[in-house]
PDB file of C-alpha atoms in Angstrom:
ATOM      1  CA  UNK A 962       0.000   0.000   0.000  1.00 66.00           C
ATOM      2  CA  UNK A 963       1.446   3.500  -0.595  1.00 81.00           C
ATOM      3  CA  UNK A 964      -0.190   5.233   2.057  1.00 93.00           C
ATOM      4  CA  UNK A 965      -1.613   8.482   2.074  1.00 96.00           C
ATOM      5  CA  UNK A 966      -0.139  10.690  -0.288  1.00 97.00           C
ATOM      6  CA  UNK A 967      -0.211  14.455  -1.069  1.00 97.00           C
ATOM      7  CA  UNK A 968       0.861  16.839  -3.292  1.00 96.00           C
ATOM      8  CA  UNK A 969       2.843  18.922  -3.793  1.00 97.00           C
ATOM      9  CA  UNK A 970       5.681  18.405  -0.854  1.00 96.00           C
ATOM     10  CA  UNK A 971       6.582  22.251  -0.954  1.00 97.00           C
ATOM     11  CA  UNK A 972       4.637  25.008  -2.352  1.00 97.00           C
ATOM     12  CA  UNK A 973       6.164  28.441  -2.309  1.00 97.00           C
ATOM     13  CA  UNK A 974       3.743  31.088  -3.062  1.00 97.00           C
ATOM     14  CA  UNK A 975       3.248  34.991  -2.985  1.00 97.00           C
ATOM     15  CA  UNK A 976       0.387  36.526  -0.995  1.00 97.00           C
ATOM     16  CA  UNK A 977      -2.950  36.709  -2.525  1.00 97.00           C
ATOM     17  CA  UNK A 978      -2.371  33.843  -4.740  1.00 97.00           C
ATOM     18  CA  UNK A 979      -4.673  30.993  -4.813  1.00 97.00           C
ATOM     19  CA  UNK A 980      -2.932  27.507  -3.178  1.00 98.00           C
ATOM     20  CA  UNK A 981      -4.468  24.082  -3.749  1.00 98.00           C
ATOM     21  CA  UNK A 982      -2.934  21.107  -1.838  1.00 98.00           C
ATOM     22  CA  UNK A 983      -3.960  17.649  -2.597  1.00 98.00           C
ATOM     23  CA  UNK A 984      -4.531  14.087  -0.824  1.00 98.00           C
ATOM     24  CA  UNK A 985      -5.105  10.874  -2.088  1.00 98.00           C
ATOM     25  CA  UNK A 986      -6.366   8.731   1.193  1.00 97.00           C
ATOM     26  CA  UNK A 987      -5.587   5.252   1.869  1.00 95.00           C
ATOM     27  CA  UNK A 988      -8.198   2.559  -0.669  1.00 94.00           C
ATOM     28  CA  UNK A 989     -10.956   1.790   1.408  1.00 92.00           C
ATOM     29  CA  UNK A 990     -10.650   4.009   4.507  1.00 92.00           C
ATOM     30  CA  UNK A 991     -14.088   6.168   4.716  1.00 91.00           C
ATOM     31  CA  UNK A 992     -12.570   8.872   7.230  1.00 93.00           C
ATOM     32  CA  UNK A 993     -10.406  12.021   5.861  1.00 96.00           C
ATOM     33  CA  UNK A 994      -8.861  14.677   7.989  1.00 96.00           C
ATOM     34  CA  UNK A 995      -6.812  18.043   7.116  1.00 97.00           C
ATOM     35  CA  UNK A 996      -4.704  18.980   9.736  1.00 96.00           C
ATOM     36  CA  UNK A 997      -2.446  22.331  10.323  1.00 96.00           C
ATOM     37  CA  UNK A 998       0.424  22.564  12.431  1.00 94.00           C
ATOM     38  CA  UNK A 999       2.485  25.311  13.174  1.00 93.00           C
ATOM     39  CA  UNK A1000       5.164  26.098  15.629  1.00 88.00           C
ATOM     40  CA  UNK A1001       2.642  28.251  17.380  1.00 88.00           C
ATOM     41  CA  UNK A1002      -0.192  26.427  17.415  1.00 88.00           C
ATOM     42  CA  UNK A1003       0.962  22.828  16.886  1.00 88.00           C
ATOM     43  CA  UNK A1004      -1.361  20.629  15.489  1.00 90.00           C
ATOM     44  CA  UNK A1005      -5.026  21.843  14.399  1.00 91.00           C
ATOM     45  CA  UNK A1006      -7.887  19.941  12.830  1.00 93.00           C
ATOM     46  CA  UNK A1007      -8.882  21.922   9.733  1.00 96.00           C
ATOM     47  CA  UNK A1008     -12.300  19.884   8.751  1.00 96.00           C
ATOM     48  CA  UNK A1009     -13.188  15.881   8.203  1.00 95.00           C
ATOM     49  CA  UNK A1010     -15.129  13.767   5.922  1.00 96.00           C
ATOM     50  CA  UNK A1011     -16.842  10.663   6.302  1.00 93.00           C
ATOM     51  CA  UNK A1012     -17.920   9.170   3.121  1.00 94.00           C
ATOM     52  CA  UNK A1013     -16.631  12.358   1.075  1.00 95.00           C
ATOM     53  CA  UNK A1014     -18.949  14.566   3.465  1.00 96.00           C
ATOM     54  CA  UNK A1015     -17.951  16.830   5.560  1.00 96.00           C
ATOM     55  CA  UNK A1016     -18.724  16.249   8.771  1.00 93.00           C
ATOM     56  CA  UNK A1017     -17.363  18.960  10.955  1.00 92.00           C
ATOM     57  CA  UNK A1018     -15.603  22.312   9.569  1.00 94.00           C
ATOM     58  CA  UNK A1019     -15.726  24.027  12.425  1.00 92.00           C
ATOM     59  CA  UNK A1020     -11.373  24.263  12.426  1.00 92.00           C
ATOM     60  CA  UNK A1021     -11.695  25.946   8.776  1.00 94.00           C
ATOM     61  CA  UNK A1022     -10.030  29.477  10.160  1.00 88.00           C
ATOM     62  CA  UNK A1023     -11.621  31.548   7.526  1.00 85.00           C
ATOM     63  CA  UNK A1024     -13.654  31.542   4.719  1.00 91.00           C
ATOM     64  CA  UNK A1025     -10.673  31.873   2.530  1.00 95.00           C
ATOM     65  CA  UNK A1026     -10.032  28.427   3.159  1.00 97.00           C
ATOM     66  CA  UNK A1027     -12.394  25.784   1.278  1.00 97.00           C
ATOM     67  CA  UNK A1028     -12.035  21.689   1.556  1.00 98.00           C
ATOM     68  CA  UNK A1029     -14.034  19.391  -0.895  1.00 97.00           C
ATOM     69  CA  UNK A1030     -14.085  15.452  -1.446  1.00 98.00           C
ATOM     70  CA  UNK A1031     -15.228  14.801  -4.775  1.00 97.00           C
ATOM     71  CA  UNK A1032     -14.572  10.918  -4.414  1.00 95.00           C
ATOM     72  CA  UNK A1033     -13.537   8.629  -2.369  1.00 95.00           C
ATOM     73  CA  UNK A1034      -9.774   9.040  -3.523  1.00 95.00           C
ATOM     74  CA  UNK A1035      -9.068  12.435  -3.762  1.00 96.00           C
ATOM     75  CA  UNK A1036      -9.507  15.599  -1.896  1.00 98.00           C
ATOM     76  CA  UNK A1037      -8.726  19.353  -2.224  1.00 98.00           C
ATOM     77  CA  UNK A1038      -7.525  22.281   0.309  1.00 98.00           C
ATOM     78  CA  UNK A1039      -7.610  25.253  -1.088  1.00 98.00           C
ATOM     79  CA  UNK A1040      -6.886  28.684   0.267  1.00 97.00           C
ATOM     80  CA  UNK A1041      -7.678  31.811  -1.717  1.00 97.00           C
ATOM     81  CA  UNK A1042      -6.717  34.340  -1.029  1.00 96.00           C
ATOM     82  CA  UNK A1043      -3.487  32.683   0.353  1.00 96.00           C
ATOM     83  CA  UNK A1044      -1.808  35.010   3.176  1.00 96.00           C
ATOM     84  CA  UNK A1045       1.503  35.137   4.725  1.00 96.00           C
ATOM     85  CA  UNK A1046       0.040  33.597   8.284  1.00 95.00           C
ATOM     86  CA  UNK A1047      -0.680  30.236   6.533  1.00 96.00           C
ATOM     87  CA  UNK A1048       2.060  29.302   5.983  1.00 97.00           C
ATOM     88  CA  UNK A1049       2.019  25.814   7.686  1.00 97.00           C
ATOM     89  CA  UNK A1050       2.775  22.671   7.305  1.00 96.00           C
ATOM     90  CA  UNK A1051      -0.277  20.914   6.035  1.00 97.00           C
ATOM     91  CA  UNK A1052      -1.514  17.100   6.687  1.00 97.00           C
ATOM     92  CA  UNK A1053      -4.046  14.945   5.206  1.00 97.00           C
ATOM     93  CA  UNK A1054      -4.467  11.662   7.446  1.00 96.00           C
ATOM     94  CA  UNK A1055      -7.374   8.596   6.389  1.00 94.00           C
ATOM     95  CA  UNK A1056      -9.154   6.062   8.617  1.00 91.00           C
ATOM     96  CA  UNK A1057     -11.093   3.158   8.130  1.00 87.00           C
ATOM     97  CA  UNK A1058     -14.007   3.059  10.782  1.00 78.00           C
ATOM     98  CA  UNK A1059     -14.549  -0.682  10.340  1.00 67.00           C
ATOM     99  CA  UNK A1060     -11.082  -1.252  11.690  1.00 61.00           C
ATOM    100  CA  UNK A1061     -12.380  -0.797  15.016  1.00 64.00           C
ATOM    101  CA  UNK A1062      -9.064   0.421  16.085  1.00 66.00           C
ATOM    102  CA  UNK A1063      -9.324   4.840  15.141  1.00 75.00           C
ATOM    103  CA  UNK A1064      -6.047   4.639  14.040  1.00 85.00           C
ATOM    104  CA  UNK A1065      -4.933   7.621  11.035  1.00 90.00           C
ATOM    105  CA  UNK A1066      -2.302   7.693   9.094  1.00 92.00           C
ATOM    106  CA  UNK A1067      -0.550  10.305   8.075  1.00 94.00           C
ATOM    107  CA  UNK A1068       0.451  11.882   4.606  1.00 95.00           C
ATOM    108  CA  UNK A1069       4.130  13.287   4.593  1.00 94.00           C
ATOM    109  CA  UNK A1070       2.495  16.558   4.437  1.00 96.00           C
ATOM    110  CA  UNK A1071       2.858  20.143   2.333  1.00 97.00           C
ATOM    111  CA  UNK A1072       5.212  22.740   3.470  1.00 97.00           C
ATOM    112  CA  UNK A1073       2.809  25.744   2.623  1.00 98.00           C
ATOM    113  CA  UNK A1074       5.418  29.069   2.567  1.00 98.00           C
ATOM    114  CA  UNK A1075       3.425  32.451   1.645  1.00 97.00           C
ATOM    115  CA  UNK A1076       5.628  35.263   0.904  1.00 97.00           C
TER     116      UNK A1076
ATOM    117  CA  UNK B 810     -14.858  17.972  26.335  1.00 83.00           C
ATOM    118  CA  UNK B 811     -12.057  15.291  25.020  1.00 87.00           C
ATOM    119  CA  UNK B 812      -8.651  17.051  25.704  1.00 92.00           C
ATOM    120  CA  UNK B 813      -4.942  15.472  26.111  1.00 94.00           C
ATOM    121  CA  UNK B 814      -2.286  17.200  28.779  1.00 95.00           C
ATOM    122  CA  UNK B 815       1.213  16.439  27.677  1.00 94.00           C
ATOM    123  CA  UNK B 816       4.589  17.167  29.863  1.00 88.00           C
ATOM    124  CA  UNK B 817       6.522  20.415  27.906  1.00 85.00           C
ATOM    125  CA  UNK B 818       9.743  19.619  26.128  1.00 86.00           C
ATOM    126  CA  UNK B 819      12.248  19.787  24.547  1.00 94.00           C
ATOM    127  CA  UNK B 820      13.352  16.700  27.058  1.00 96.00           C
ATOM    128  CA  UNK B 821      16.659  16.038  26.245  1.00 97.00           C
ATOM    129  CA  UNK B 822      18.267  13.256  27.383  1.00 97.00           C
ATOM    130  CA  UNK B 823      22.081  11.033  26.747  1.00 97.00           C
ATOM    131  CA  UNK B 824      21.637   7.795  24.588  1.00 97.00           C
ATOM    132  CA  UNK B 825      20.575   4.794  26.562  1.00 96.00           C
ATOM    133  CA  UNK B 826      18.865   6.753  29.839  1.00 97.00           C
ATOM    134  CA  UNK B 827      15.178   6.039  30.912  1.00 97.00           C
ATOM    135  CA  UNK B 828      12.527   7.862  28.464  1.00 97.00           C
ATOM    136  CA  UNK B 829       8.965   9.258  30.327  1.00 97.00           C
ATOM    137  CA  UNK B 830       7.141  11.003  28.780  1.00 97.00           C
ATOM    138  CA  UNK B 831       3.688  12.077  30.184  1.00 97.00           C
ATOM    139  CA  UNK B 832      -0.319  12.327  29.725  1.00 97.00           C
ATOM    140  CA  UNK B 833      -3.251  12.536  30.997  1.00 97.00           C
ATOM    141  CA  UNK B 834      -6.550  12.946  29.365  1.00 96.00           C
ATOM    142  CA  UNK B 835      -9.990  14.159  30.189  1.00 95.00           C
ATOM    143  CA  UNK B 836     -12.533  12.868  28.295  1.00 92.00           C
ATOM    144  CA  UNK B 837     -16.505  11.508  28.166  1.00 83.00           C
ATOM    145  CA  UNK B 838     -16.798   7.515  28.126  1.00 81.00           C
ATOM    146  CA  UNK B 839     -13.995   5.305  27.415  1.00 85.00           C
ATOM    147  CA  UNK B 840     -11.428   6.443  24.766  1.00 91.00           C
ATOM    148  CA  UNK B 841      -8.975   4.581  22.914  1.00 91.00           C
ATOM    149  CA  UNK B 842      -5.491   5.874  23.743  1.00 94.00           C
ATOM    150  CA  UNK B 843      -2.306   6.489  21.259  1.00 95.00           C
ATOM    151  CA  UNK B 844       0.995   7.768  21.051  1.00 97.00           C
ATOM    152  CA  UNK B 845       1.981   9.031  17.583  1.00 97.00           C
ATOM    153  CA  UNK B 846       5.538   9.825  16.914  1.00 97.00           C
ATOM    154  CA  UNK B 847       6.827  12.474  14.557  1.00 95.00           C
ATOM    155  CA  UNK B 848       9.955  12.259  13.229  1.00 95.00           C
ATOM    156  CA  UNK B 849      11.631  15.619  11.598  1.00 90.00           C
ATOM    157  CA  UNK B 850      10.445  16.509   8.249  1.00 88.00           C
ATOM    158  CA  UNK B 851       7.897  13.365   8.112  1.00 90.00           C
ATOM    159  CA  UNK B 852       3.993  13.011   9.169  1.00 92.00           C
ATOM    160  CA  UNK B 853       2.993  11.323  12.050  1.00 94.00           C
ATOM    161  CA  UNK B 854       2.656   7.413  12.753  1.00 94.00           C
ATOM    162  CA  UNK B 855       1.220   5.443  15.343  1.00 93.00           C
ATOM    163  CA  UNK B 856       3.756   4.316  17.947  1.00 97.00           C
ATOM    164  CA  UNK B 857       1.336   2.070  19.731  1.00 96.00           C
ATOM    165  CA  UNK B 858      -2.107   2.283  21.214  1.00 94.00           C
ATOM    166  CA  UNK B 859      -4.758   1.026  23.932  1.00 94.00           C
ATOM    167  CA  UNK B 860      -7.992   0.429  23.515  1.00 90.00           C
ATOM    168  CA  UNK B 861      -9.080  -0.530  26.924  1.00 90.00           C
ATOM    169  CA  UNK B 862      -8.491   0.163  30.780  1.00 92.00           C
ATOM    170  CA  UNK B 863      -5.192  -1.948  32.161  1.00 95.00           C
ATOM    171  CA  UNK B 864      -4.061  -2.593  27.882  1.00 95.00           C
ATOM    172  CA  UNK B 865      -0.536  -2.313  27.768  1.00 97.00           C
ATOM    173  CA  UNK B 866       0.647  -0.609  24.358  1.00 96.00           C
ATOM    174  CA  UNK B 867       4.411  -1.629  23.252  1.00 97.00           C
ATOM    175  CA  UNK B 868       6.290  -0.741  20.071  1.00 97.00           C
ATOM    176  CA  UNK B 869      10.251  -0.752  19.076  1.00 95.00           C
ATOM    177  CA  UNK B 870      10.788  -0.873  22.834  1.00 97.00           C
ATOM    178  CA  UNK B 871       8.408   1.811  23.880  1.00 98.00           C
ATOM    179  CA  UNK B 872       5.746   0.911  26.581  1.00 98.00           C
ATOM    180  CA  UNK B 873       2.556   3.030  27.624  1.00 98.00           C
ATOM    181  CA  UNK B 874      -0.418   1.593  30.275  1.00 98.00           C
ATOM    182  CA  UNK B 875      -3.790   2.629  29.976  1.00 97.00           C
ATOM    183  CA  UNK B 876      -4.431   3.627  33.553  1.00 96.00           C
ATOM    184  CA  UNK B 877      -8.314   4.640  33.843  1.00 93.00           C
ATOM    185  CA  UNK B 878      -8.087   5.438  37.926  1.00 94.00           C
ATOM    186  CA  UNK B 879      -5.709   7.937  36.634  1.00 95.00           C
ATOM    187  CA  UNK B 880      -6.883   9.082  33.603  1.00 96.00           C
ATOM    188  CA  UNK B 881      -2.749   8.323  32.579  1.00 97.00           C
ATOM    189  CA  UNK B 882      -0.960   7.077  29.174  1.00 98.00           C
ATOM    190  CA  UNK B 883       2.434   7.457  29.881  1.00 98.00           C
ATOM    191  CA  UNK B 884       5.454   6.793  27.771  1.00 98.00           C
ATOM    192  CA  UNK B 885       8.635   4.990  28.856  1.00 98.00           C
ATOM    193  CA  UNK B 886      11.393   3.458  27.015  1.00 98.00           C
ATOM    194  CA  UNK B 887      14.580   1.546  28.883  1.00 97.00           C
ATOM    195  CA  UNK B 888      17.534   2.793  26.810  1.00 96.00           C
ATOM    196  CA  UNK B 889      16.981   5.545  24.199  1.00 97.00           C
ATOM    197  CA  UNK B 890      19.044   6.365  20.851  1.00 97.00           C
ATOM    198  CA  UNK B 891      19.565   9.306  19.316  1.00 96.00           C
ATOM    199  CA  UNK B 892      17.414   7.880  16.435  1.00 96.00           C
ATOM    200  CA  UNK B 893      14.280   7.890  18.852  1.00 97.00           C
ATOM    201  CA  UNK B 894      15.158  12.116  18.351  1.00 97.00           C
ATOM    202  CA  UNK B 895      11.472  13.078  17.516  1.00 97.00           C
ATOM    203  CA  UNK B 896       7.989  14.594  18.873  1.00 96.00           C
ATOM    204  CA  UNK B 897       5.669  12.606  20.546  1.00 97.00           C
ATOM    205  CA  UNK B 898       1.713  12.856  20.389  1.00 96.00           C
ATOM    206  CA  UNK B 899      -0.555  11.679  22.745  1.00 96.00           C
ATOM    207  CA  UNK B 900      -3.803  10.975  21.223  1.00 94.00           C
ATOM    208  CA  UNK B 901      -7.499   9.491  22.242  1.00 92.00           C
ATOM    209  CA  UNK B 902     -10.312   8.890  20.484  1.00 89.00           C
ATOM    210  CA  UNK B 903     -14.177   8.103  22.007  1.00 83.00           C
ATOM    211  CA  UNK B 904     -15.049   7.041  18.375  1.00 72.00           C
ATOM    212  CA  UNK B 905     -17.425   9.916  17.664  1.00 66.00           C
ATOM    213  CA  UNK B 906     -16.314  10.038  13.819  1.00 67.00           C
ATOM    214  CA  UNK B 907     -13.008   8.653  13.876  1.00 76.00           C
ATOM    215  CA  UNK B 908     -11.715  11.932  15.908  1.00 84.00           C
ATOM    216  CA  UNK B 909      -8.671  12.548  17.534  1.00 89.00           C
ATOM    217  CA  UNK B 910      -7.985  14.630  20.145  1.00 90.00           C
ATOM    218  CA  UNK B 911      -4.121  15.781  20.283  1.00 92.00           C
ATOM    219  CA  UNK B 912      -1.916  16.844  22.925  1.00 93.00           C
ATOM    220  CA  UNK B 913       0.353  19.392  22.566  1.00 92.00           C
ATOM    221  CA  UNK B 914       3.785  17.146  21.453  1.00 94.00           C
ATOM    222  CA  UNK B 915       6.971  16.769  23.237  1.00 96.00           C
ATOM    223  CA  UNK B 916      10.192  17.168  21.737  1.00 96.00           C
ATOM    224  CA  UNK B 917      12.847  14.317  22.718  1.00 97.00           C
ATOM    225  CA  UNK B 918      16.468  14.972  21.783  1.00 97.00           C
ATOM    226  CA  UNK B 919      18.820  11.838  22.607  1.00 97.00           C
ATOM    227  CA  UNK B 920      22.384  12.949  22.754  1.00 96.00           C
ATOM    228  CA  UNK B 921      25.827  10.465  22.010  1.00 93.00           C
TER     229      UNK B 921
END
């Protein structure tokens, strides 16, 4: 299994430009999460889906941000407009609720820099 | 609410000393517990888990007891390396949607 992956690894971008980061979950798990973390902050839960719903958005910080799941294998985080303060590290992570167990694994992430 | 208390780091410690790291947790009925591990410039991964009161979770020498009269989940380790270097997450989920709660992280930086 490859695992969770997302793209790009590094995104280097000037303010007020639109940034779209991109996760592929693990086949089969029904549970995707978009995570923040920040030396500041540490670790924040942006929004998760269950099925490719969302289920709670409620860590979305702004309305710039936006998060859809048009299938079961792909997702989408997109800020616009992008501003220096999110720059982040970004993590998708996927679950499999059957599994009993709540474990997520984690995507190597997207170094977000906004200049 | 669900929320995870972790010690503060950076805990820095010489190569082959006793590693505790720890956490409590607050939370409503009976969580599974986790410690993720975060090496530098990677995502996280499970270290090992508990899923119920008494469980003893062990992984690449790490041990953590689910201690419910304590609300606890520590982490210990024997003899650390430098490649155990890394932040630590303790994590627990009640199942509501797959959800975890995360503590803060602790640094660990094992010296020669």
């Amino acid at each position: 299994d490859a695992g969770v992956i997302q793209s790009p690894r590094h995104e280097v971008t000037e303010m007020g430009q639109e940034v779209t980061l991109r996760c592929k979950p693990i086949s089969g798990h029904d549970y995707l999460f978009w995570y923040r973390q920040t030396m500041m902050r540490g670790l924040e839960l942006l929004i998760y889906f269950n099925n490719n719903v969302p289920i709670d958005d409620s860590g979305m910080p702004e309305d710039r941000f936006s998060a859809k799941m048009p299938n079961a294998s792909f997702s989408t985080l997109k800020i616009q407009p992008s501003e220096p303060r999110d720059s982040a590290v970004y993590f998708c992570a996927s679950s499999q609720q059957g599994s009993g167990s709540y474990e997520q694994y984690f995507g190597p992430g997207t170094r977000l820099t906004v200049t | 609410g669900n929320s995870v208390t972790q010690m503060e780091g950076p805990v820095t410690l010489s190569e082959e000393a006793f590693l505790t790291i720890n956490c409590t947790y607050t939370a409503t009925g009976y969580p599974s517990l986790f410690w993720y591990v975060q090496y530098p410039g990677e995502g996280l991964q499970l270290l090992l888990k508990a899923t119920k009161a008494d469980d003893k979770g062990s992984n690449k020498g790490f041990e953590a007891t689910y201690r419910k009269e304590t609300t606890s989940f520590h982490l210990e380790k024997g003899s650390v390396q430098v490649s155990d270097s890394a932040v630590y997450f303790c994590a627990l989920c009640t199942g509501g949607g797959n959800k975890l709660t995360f503590g803060t992280g602790t640094q660990l930086k094992v010296e020669l």
